[in-house]
XYZ file of N, CA and C in Angstrom:
675
model
N -208.464 -214.128 -84.372
C -208.255 -214.544 -86.037
C -209.624 -215.273 -86.299
N -209.738 -215.026 -87.304
C -210.811 -216.074 -88.041
C -210.466 -217.443 -88.220
N -211.654 -218.134 -88.172
C -211.436 -219.640 -88.257
C -211.853 -220.059 -89.436
N -212.346 -219.277 -90.625
C -212.953 -219.566 -91.818
C -211.556 -219.697 -92.575
N -211.762 -220.340 -94.191
C -211.131 -220.216 -95.101
C -209.970 -220.976 -95.078
N -209.955 -222.252 -94.866
C -208.972 -223.063 -95.227
C -208.553 -223.131 -96.637
N -207.139 -223.314 -96.935
C -206.942 -223.078 -98.276
C -207.761 -224.119 -99.096
N -207.874 -223.853 -100.049
C -208.863 -224.772 -101.118
C -207.917 -225.959 -101.581
N -208.553 -227.113 -101.257
C -207.978 -228.113 -101.962
C -206.860 -228.602 -100.982
N -206.595 -227.966 -99.694
C -205.623 -228.120 -98.857
C -206.116 -229.333 -97.984
N -207.050 -229.553 -97.791
C -207.652 -230.537 -96.702
C -208.476 -231.563 -97.574
N -207.826 -232.869 -97.880
C -208.407 -234.076 -98.521
C -209.471 -234.785 -97.495
N -210.548 -235.049 -97.859
C -211.401 -235.992 -97.111
C -210.736 -237.235 -96.937
N -210.880 -237.735 -95.711
C -209.989 -238.951 -95.249
C -210.976 -240.157 -95.468
N -210.175 -241.179 -96.093
C -210.759 -242.530 -96.366
C -211.205 -243.203 -95.272
N -212.315 -243.760 -95.362
C -212.731 -244.559 -93.820
C -211.867 -245.834 -93.323
N -211.192 -246.349 -94.095
C -210.449 -247.623 -93.416
C -209.532 -247.171 -92.786
N -208.927 -248.039 -91.744
C -207.807 -247.878 -90.854
C -208.162 -246.739 -89.580
N -207.126 -246.756 -88.841
C -207.410 -245.920 -87.440
C -207.807 -244.612 -87.903
N -208.934 -244.200 -87.750
C -209.428 -242.714 -88.184
C -208.906 -241.691 -87.303
N -208.793 -241.849 -86.067
C -208.497 -240.988 -85.097
C -206.966 -240.409 -85.366
N -206.013 -241.578 -85.895
C -204.652 -241.510 -86.182
C -204.629 -240.616 -87.309
N -205.632 -240.917 -88.360
C -205.197 -240.243 -89.535
C -206.021 -238.716 -89.408
N -206.614 -238.519 -88.762
C -207.094 -237.039 -88.605
C -206.197 -236.446 -87.831
N -205.273 -237.079 -86.999
C -204.058 -236.379 -86.221
C -203.269 -236.198 -87.256
N -203.010 -237.121 -87.937
C -201.724 -236.935 -89.248
C -202.108 -235.632 -90.217
N -203.613 -235.667 -90.443
C -203.885 -234.592 -91.477
C -203.492 -233.420 -90.651
N -204.094 -233.090 -89.544
C -204.192 -231.839 -88.961
C -202.773 -231.364 -88.538
N -201.856 -232.346 -88.396
C -200.466 -232.356 -88.094
C -199.741 -231.691 -89.212
N -200.080 -232.139 -90.237
C -199.414 -231.966 -91.671
C -199.765 -230.462 -92.026
N -201.368 -229.957 -91.673
C -201.371 -228.665 -91.993
C -200.855 -227.689 -91.129
N -200.641 -227.949 -89.893
C -199.959 -227.088 -89.056
C -198.379 -227.128 -89.185
N -198.067 -228.176 -89.623
C -196.799 -228.173 -90.104
C -196.108 -227.480 -91.532
N -196.921 -227.434 -92.207
C -197.020 -226.713 -93.588
C -197.376 -225.309 -93.507
N -198.100 -224.890 -92.273
C -198.636 -223.432 -92.027
C -199.919 -223.123 -92.905
N -200.447 -224.330 -93.096
C -201.713 -224.183 -93.994
C -202.851 -223.775 -93.015
N -202.407 -223.994 -91.713
C -203.069 -223.606 -90.656
C -201.824 -222.873 -89.599
N -201.898 -221.653 -89.746
C -201.192 -220.877 -89.237
C -201.047 -220.639 -87.937
N -199.933 -220.155 -87.107
C -199.908 -220.177 -85.587
C -200.806 -219.288 -85.103
N -201.614 -219.369 -83.914
C -202.499 -218.554 -83.448
C -203.991 -219.016 -84.315
N -203.952 -219.691 -85.109
C -205.295 -220.011 -85.809
C -206.140 -220.712 -84.958
N -207.235 -219.993 -84.743
C -208.635 -220.646 -84.009
C -208.796 -222.129 -84.843
N -209.247 -223.132 -84.186
C -209.277 -224.283 -84.542
C -210.551 -224.977 -84.432
N -211.614 -224.916 -84.862
C -212.939 -224.964 -84.761
C -213.389 -226.498 -84.931
N -213.802 -227.364 -83.969
C -213.996 -228.673 -84.318
C -214.912 -228.853 -85.324
N -215.974 -228.230 -85.414
C -216.999 -228.728 -86.489
C -216.611 -228.344 -88.116
N -215.760 -226.993 -88.118
C -215.363 -226.782 -89.167
C -214.239 -228.004 -89.927
N -213.357 -228.412 -88.825
C -212.207 -229.302 -89.149
C -213.061 -230.445 -89.512
N -214.160 -230.952 -88.656
C -214.722 -232.286 -88.963
C -215.313 -232.235 -90.381
N -216.160 -231.007 -90.958
C -216.323 -230.904 -91.981
C -215.721 -231.108 -93.208
N -214.487 -230.299 -93.087
C -213.716 -230.236 -94.107
C -212.732 -231.799 -94.519
N -212.606 -232.665 -93.239
C -212.065 -233.689 -93.171
C -212.969 -234.805 -93.498
N -214.518 -234.450 -93.653
C -215.384 -235.419 -93.621
C -215.547 -236.514 -92.404
N -215.407 -236.348 -91.294
C -215.764 -237.140 -90.220
C -216.425 -236.237 -89.285
N -216.610 -237.156 -88.271
C -217.297 -236.766 -87.268
C -216.552 -235.692 -86.255
N -216.977 -235.167 -85.016
C -216.152 -234.379 -84.295
C -215.284 -235.099 -83.370
N -215.677 -236.352 -83.295
C -215.012 -237.108 -81.931
C -213.461 -237.241 -82.322
N -213.346 -237.595 -83.508
C -211.772 -238.216 -83.610
C -211.064 -236.776 -83.993
N -211.796 -235.570 -84.355
C -211.110 -234.301 -84.577
C -210.656 -234.020 -82.673
N -211.599 -233.988 -82.449
C -211.538 -233.650 -80.563
C -210.298 -234.410 -80.200
N -210.260 -235.888 -80.581
C -209.270 -236.572 -79.846
C -207.871 -236.373 -80.630
N -208.044 -235.866 -81.844
C -206.637 -235.277 -82.494
C -206.031 -233.871 -81.649
N -207.002 -233.114 -81.629
C -206.803 -232.144 -80.834
C -205.966 -232.063 -79.460
N -206.759 -233.002 -78.625
C -206.157 -233.068 -77.649
C -204.605 -233.718 -77.497
N -204.527 -234.751 -78.726
C -203.184 -235.253 -78.624
C -202.121 -234.242 -79.169
N -202.633 -233.174 -80.010
C -201.743 -232.138 -80.662
C -201.269 -231.432 -79.307
N -202.191 -230.832 -78.468
C -202.114 -230.428 -77.258
C -200.993 -230.629 -76.542
N -200.969 -232.153 -76.111
C -200.180 -232.870 -75.266
C -198.840 -232.536 -75.914
N -198.776 -232.654 -77.394
C -197.161 -232.533 -78.027
C -196.918 -231.137 -78.396
N -197.566 -230.265 -77.910
C -197.381 -228.873 -78.130
C -197.489 -228.023 -79.394
N -198.432 -228.882 -80.050
C -198.598 -228.207 -81.324
C -199.765 -227.298 -81.217
N -200.857 -227.388 -80.424
C -201.961 -226.966 -80.203
C -202.177 -226.572 -78.992
N -202.614 -225.391 -78.547
C -203.246 -224.840 -77.260
C -204.615 -225.046 -76.703
N -204.952 -225.660 -75.940
C -206.345 -225.673 -75.536
C -206.546 -224.592 -74.578
N -207.535 -223.820 -74.614
C -207.540 -222.515 -73.697
C -209.002 -222.403 -73.351
N -209.197 -222.554 -71.927
C -210.328 -222.883 -70.980
C -211.443 -221.672 -71.849
N -212.667 -221.956 -72.238
C -213.907 -221.214 -72.662
C -213.467 -220.418 -74.089
N -212.248 -220.929 -74.723
C -211.869 -220.243 -76.014
C -211.723 -221.305 -76.972
N -211.275 -222.559 -76.633
C -211.126 -223.627 -77.655
C -209.707 -223.792 -77.997
N -209.412 -224.669 -78.990
C -208.099 -224.849 -79.648
C -207.794 -223.833 -80.632
N -206.205 -223.407 -80.628
C -205.697 -222.797 -81.241
C -204.299 -223.225 -81.802
N -203.954 -223.257 -82.928
C -202.391 -223.620 -83.218
C -201.271 -222.957 -82.206
N -200.464 -223.492 -81.815
C -199.479 -223.054 -80.778
C -198.640 -221.999 -81.669
N -198.342 -220.855 -80.932
C -197.347 -219.894 -81.611
C -196.151 -219.858 -80.689
N -195.022 -220.404 -81.235
C -193.701 -220.534 -80.965
C -193.247 -219.650 -80.347
N -192.531 -219.504 -79.100
C -191.520 -218.417 -78.848
C -190.067 -218.593 -79.281
N -189.568 -217.442 -79.098
C -188.137 -217.152 -79.765
C -187.227 -218.238 -78.916
N -187.520 -218.455 -77.495
C -186.799 -219.295 -77.067
C -186.820 -220.780 -77.653
N -188.225 -221.323 -77.782
C -188.513 -222.431 -78.576
C -187.918 -222.712 -79.656
N -187.822 -221.709 -80.628
C -187.079 -221.956 -81.580
C -185.921 -222.090 -81.761
N -185.394 -221.271 -80.617
C -183.904 -221.208 -80.904
C -183.475 -222.459 -80.298
N -184.164 -223.152 -79.321
C -183.462 -224.835 -78.654
C -183.755 -225.366 -79.586
N -184.671 -225.541 -80.342
C -185.011 -226.635 -81.267
C -184.113 -226.619 -82.297
N -183.821 -225.475 -83.012
C -182.853 -225.472 -84.178
C -181.536 -225.320 -84.037
N -180.923 -225.092 -82.514
C -179.822 -225.305 -81.842
C -179.495 -226.926 -81.750
N -180.378 -227.619 -81.443
C -180.227 -228.980 -81.344
C -180.121 -229.828 -82.731
N -181.216 -229.438 -83.769
C -181.026 -229.402 -85.322
C -179.710 -229.335 -85.660
N -179.061 -228.323 -85.267
C -177.452 -228.216 -85.911
C -176.836 -228.803 -85.399
N -176.707 -229.514 -84.086
C -175.817 -230.531 -83.438
C -176.028 -231.999 -84.260
N -177.423 -232.475 -84.501
C -177.562 -233.407 -85.032
C -177.144 -233.413 -86.558
N -177.413 -232.397 -87.340
C -177.028 -232.599 -88.672
C -175.634 -232.515 -88.950
N -175.058 -231.569 -88.081
C -173.485 -231.715 -88.112
C -172.968 -233.045 -88.095
N -173.551 -233.680 -86.937
C -172.829 -234.888 -86.857
C -173.173 -236.200 -88.165
N -174.443 -235.555 -88.648
C -175.095 -236.592 -89.738
C -174.169 -236.585 -91.043
N -173.613 -235.147 -91.211
C -172.708 -234.621 -92.424
C -171.605 -235.409 -92.205
N -170.866 -235.523 -91.037
C -169.390 -236.053 -90.896
C -169.681 -237.363 -90.959
N -170.702 -238.113 -90.554
C -170.876 -239.620 -90.546
C -171.133 -239.971 -92.419
N -171.818 -238.799 -92.688
C -172.179 -239.154 -94.689
C -171.030 -239.056 -95.065
N -169.818 -238.288 -94.942
C -168.878 -237.962 -95.614
C -167.912 -239.162 -95.199
N -168.033 -239.865 -94.327
C -167.149 -241.289 -93.813
C -167.723 -242.082 -94.544
N -169.230 -242.417 -94.874
C -169.663 -243.789 -95.227
C -170.498 -243.595 -96.871
N -170.481 -242.377 -97.246
C -171.601 -242.477 -98.274
C -170.831 -243.075 -99.548
N -171.782 -243.873 -100.297
C -171.252 -244.377 -101.602
C -171.657 -243.479 -102.748
N -171.510 -243.793 -103.931
C -171.532 -243.193 -105.136
C -173.401 -242.886 -105.302
N -173.958 -244.116 -104.975
C -175.339 -243.873 -105.173
C -176.056 -242.998 -104.428
N -175.398 -242.808 -102.964
C -176.110 -242.132 -102.168
C -175.930 -240.584 -102.323
N -174.453 -240.426 -102.921
C -174.170 -238.752 -103.298
C -174.977 -238.787 -104.660
N -175.086 -239.474 -105.719
C -175.990 -239.400 -106.515
C -177.797 -238.918 -106.413
N -177.941 -239.415 -105.440
C -179.300 -239.322 -104.528
C -179.680 -237.799 -104.191
N -178.472 -237.608 -103.606
C -178.153 -236.021 -102.938
C -178.322 -234.949 -104.270
N -177.469 -235.278 -105.132
C -177.642 -234.408 -106.378
C -178.843 -234.339 -106.854
N -179.471 -235.342 -107.111
C -181.083 -235.498 -107.744
C -181.992 -234.482 -106.826
N -181.768 -234.607 -105.767
C -182.855 -233.946 -104.654
C -182.406 -232.413 -104.789
N -181.025 -232.174 -104.717
C -180.630 -230.783 -105.102
C -181.156 -230.205 -106.272
N -180.989 -231.004 -107.518
C -181.598 -230.479 -108.605
C -182.959 -230.342 -108.486
N -183.748 -230.932 -107.943
C -185.214 -230.765 -108.049
C -185.466 -229.578 -107.190
N -184.758 -229.402 -106.050
C -185.087 -228.095 -104.854
C -184.671 -226.936 -105.846
N -183.512 -227.006 -106.691
C -183.284 -225.668 -107.157
C -184.300 -225.362 -108.342
N -185.101 -226.279 -109.019
C -186.192 -226.093 -109.916
C -187.412 -225.524 -109.017
N -187.567 -226.111 -108.077
C -188.816 -225.822 -107.080
C -188.716 -224.253 -106.701
N -187.289 -223.718 -106.272
C -187.012 -222.526 -106.208
C -187.144 -221.680 -107.463
N -186.818 -222.079 -108.393
C -186.914 -221.222 -109.826
C -188.411 -221.075 -110.148
N -189.197 -222.026 -109.636
C -190.854 -221.955 -109.994
C -191.349 -221.326 -108.800
N -190.807 -220.951 -108.006
C -191.260 -220.201 -106.730
C -192.437 -221.028 -106.129
N -191.963 -222.587 -105.960
C -193.023 -223.545 -105.394
C -192.138 -223.807 -103.926
N -192.895 -222.811 -103.242
C -192.430 -222.777 -101.705
C -192.823 -224.284 -101.024
N -193.835 -224.634 -101.123
C -194.367 -225.781 -100.697
C -193.351 -227.247 -101.154
N -193.297 -227.019 -102.370
C -192.381 -228.010 -102.836
C -190.789 -228.214 -102.545
N -190.430 -226.645 -102.319
C -189.100 -226.716 -101.957
C -188.887 -227.006 -100.458
N -189.649 -226.795 -99.410
C -189.776 -227.308 -98.053
C -189.875 -228.603 -97.943
N -190.759 -229.272 -98.963
C -190.625 -230.608 -98.669
C -189.264 -231.503 -99.364
N -188.797 -230.795 -100.171
C -187.520 -231.180 -100.880
C -186.467 -230.962 -99.735
N -186.437 -229.926 -99.189
C -185.333 -229.557 -98.079
C -185.378 -230.686 -97.245
N -186.459 -230.862 -96.508
C -186.529 -232.141 -95.609
C -186.231 -233.344 -95.999
N -186.564 -233.776 -97.501
C -185.860 -235.150 -98.024
C -184.475 -235.183 -97.958
N -183.716 -233.656 -98.446
C -182.293 -233.862 -98.702
C -181.852 -234.202 -97.116
N -182.188 -233.553 -96.286
C -181.553 -233.498 -94.909
C -181.781 -234.928 -94.423
N -182.786 -235.398 -94.719
C -183.169 -237.096 -94.336
C -182.280 -237.809 -94.988
N -181.985 -237.575 -96.084
C -181.066 -238.234 -97.026
C -179.361 -238.333 -96.489
N -179.288 -237.004 -96.239
C -177.970 -237.117 -95.673
C -177.838 -238.055 -94.100
N -179.080 -237.925 -93.406
C -179.253 -238.765 -91.920
C -179.177 -240.064 -92.409
N -179.858 -240.638 -93.484
C -179.812 -241.936 -94.049
C -178.405 -242.369 -94.238
N -177.465 -241.275 -95.026
C -176.270 -241.840 -95.201
C -175.322 -241.791 -94.278
N -175.636 -241.321 -93.126
C -174.781 -241.258 -91.994
C -174.745 -242.720 -91.257
N -175.845 -243.569 -91.468
C -175.570 -244.993 -91.069
C -175.904 -244.933 -89.635
N -176.352 -244.290 -88.859
C -176.437 -244.208 -87.515
C -177.995 -244.320 -87.005
N -178.538 -245.168 -86.644
C -180.101 -245.464 -86.168
C -180.498 -244.576 -85.276
N -179.613 -244.625 -84.059
C -179.919 -243.730 -83.083
C -179.919 -242.315 -83.393
N -179.296 -241.730 -83.959
C -179.125 -240.299 -84.731
C -180.327 -239.930 -85.384
N -180.462 -241.073 -86.563
C -181.750 -240.767 -87.329
C -183.025 -240.610 -86.370
N -183.002 -241.802 -85.383
C -184.415 -241.606 -84.503
C -184.371 -240.120 -83.990
N -183.384 -239.816 -83.334
C -183.717 -238.496 -82.745
C -183.713 -237.264 -83.834
N -183.190 -237.585 -84.911
C -183.456 -236.309 -85.935
C -184.864 -236.362 -86.380
N -185.586 -237.755 -86.374
C -186.970 -237.967 -86.960
C -187.726 -237.223 -85.991
N -187.465 -237.398 -84.709
C -188.332 -236.639 -83.506
C -188.373 -235.295 -83.626
N -187.490 -234.336 -84.270
C -187.584 -233.187 -84.434
C -187.929 -232.602 -85.826
N -187.877 -233.613 -86.793
C -188.207 -233.347 -88.462
C -189.206 -232.227 -88.444
N -190.377 -232.625 -88.151
C -191.699 -231.837 -88.368
C -191.620 -230.717 -87.694
N -191.061 -230.484 -86.488
C -190.729 -229.045 -85.950
C -189.870 -228.293 -86.773
N -188.467 -228.852 -87.482
C -187.837 -228.269 -88.027
C -188.449 -227.666 -89.512
N -189.386 -228.271 -90.170
C -190.360 -227.888 -91.172
C -191.000 -226.714 -90.846
N -191.607 -226.867 -89.693
C -192.546 -225.790 -89.354
C -191.853 -224.435 -89.255
N -190.446 -224.305 -88.726
C -189.751 -223.373 -88.528
C -189.242 -222.765 -89.830
N -189.078 -223.861 -90.557
C -188.277 -223.486 -92.004
C -189.305 -222.833 -92.872
N -190.574 -223.270 -93.031
C -191.384 -222.934 -93.827
C -191.479 -221.589 -94.221
N -191.333 -220.367 -93.076
C -191.798 -219.264 -93.117
C -190.442 -218.074 -93.911
N -189.193 -219.126 -93.797
C -187.993 -218.567 -94.365
C -187.650 -219.194 -95.584
N -188.261 -219.975 -96.089
C -187.895 -220.863 -97.067
C -187.622 -220.091 -98.416
N -188.575 -219.024 -98.635
C -188.815 -218.090 -99.876
C -187.202 -217.265 -99.629
N -187.362 -216.870 -98.505
C -186.084 -215.933 -98.112
C -184.812 -216.476 -98.416
N -184.559 -217.947 -97.943
C -183.397 -218.699 -97.968
C -183.176 -218.880 -99.418
N -184.264 -219.144 -100.471
C -184.227 -219.572 -101.638
C -183.164 -220.552 -102.137
N -182.326 -219.882 -103.412
C -181.344 -220.299 -104.058
C -180.260 -220.542 -103.386
N -179.900 -219.638 -102.107
C -178.741 -219.794 -101.410
C -178.732 -221.184 -100.609
N -180.016 -221.661 -99.936
C -179.785 -222.749 -99.438
C -179.477 -224.048 -100.071
N -179.795 -224.120 -101.392
C -179.325 -225.161 -102.414
C -178.336 -224.983 -102.846
N -177.409 -223.705 -103.031
C -176.113 -223.436 -103.143
C -175.312 -224.093 -102.086
N -175.862 -223.948 -100.771
C -175.130 -224.540 -99.689
C -175.190 -225.965 -99.444
N -176.305 -226.375 -100.074
C -176.589 -228.213 -100.119
C -175.252 -228.432 -101.391
N -175.279 -227.821 -102.537
C -174.071 -228.163 -103.136
C -172.950 -228.299 -102.492
N -172.562 -227.000 -101.858
C -171.159 -227.215 -101.283
C -170.964 -228.358 -100.401
N -172.093 -228.810 -99.718
C -172.135 -229.983 -98.765
C -171.902 -231.378 -99.250
N -172.777 -231.454 -100.472
C -172.593 -232.656 -101.389
C -171.070 -232.544 -101.925
N -170.540 -231.891 -102.206
C -168.955 -231.795 -102.636
C -168.156 -232.405 -101.622
N -168.684 -231.766 -100.621
C -167.598 -232.206 -99.219
C -167.816 -233.755 -98.856
N -169.062 -234.050 -99.086
C -169.480 -235.347 -98.709
C -168.572 -236.634 -99.821
N -168.687 -235.916 -100.990
C -168.136 -236.756 -102.082
C -166.688 -236.915 -102.074
N -165.936 -235.774 -101.336
C -164.663 -235.792 -101.196
C -163.851 -236.430 -99.902
N -165.183 -236.959 -99.012
C -165.179 -237.812 -97.852
C -164.324 -236.789 -96.808
N -164.347 -235.542 -97.117
C -164.005 -234.535 -96.149
C -164.953 -234.113 -94.983
N -164.595 -235.105 -93.910
C -165.526 -235.067 -92.599
C -165.544 -233.753 -92.035
N -164.251 -233.174 -92.056
C -164.413 -231.708 -91.191
C -165.023 -230.545 -92.022
N -164.833 -230.675 -93.263
C -165.395 -229.720 -94.126
C -166.903 -230.120 -94.246
N -167.304 -231.100 -94.242
C -168.964 -231.610 -94.453
C -169.505 -230.952 -93.017
N -168.792 -231.259 -91.849
C -169.429 -230.802 -90.365
C -169.309 -229.512 -90.497
N -168.406 -228.706 -91.022
C -168.659 -227.388 -90.731
C -169.752 -226.629 -91.878
N -169.465 -227.141 -92.889
C -170.721 -226.682 -93.892
C -172.115 -226.933 -93.615
N -172.078 -227.930 -92.705
C -173.786 -228.278 -92.565
C -173.808 -227.373 -91.263
N -172.997 -227.258 -90.306
C -173.231 -226.284 -89.225
C -173.772 -225.010 -89.408
N -172.668 -224.513 -90.544
C -173.334 -223.045 -90.888
C -174.543 -222.972 -91.755
N -174.725 -224.067 -92.550
C -175.828 -224.032 -93.121
C -177.356 -224.084 -92.131
N -177.161 -224.709 -91.351
C -178.377 -224.794 -90.311
C -178.518 -223.468 -89.483
N -177.113 -223.043 -89.350
C -177.304 -221.815 -88.615
C -177.687 -220.651 -89.434
N -177.538 -220.540 -90.444
C -177.974 -219.558 -91.695
C -179.493 -219.354 -91.595
N -180.126 -220.760 -91.458
C -181.698 -220.999 -91.290
C -182.298 -220.430 -89.830
N -181.235 -220.948 -88.889
C -181.533 -220.282 -87.548
C -181.643 -218.780 -87.419
N -180.544 -217.922 -88.157
C -180.622 -216.775 -88.063
C -181.707 -216.044 -88.859
N -182.257 -216.588 -89.931
C -182.879 -216.057 -90.840
C -184.533 -216.064 -90.066
N -184.547 -217.251 -89.130
C -186.050 -217.218 -88.533
C -186.008 -216.212 -87.723
N -185.041 -216.002 -86.785
C -185.097 -215.029 -85.743
C -185.069 -213.587 -86.470
N -184.417 -213.478 -87.636
C -184.460 -212.090 -88.116
C -185.796 -211.948 -88.722
N -186.436 -213.013 -89.195
C -187.988 -212.687 -89.905
C -189.002 -212.280 -88.578
N -188.805 -213.281 -87.299
C -189.708 -212.829 -86.483
C -189.677 -211.712 -85.709
N -188.209 -210.972 -85.532
C -187.855 -209.770 -85.460
C -188.322 -208.513 -86.122
N -188.778 -208.751 -87.619
C -188.999 -207.891 -88.468
C -190.332 -207.378 -88.265
């Protein structure tokens, strides 16, 4: 697979102040998460360093860290490649996500106030506009913000920490099916908001479980097609 042709404007040159290797790591992880760097992509240190405006050393260190975390595969005598997730990896991650999100929805229904519900409605409206404008990147980002808000309204710090650990992986798997899920995903969000507003914990749990399962099935259907 070619290592050339990063999306125009996708890689901003990094500012020098601050821990450079951490910022290089964050920049590369964001490119992988949003699939600007596709699974299987050959990652050439000199090319990435040039795009980021840094030397090769912080890029090398970032790639090693990404390899440790499972985002990048370092192959002897071949170099670094964006990890290609297996069906089993995707299924395990998205199954865990369903458990965490369903509990968050239940707790949000028990605790959310009017301001939190209004924030969910605002995010939903923004997401619907992004879908209408076919702005997939914005729709994916807003989807992540919506789910993070539900998690915040749940008011459970341990649950939020666990969800934070899988958040970027979820975005990685969601991005390929975002257009396919489209407006339906936000219709499901609307139903969830109504359940939370009604303080119906059982319905909120069921709706969130169904919502995340739809994403899981869509991902598997896409990879099998």
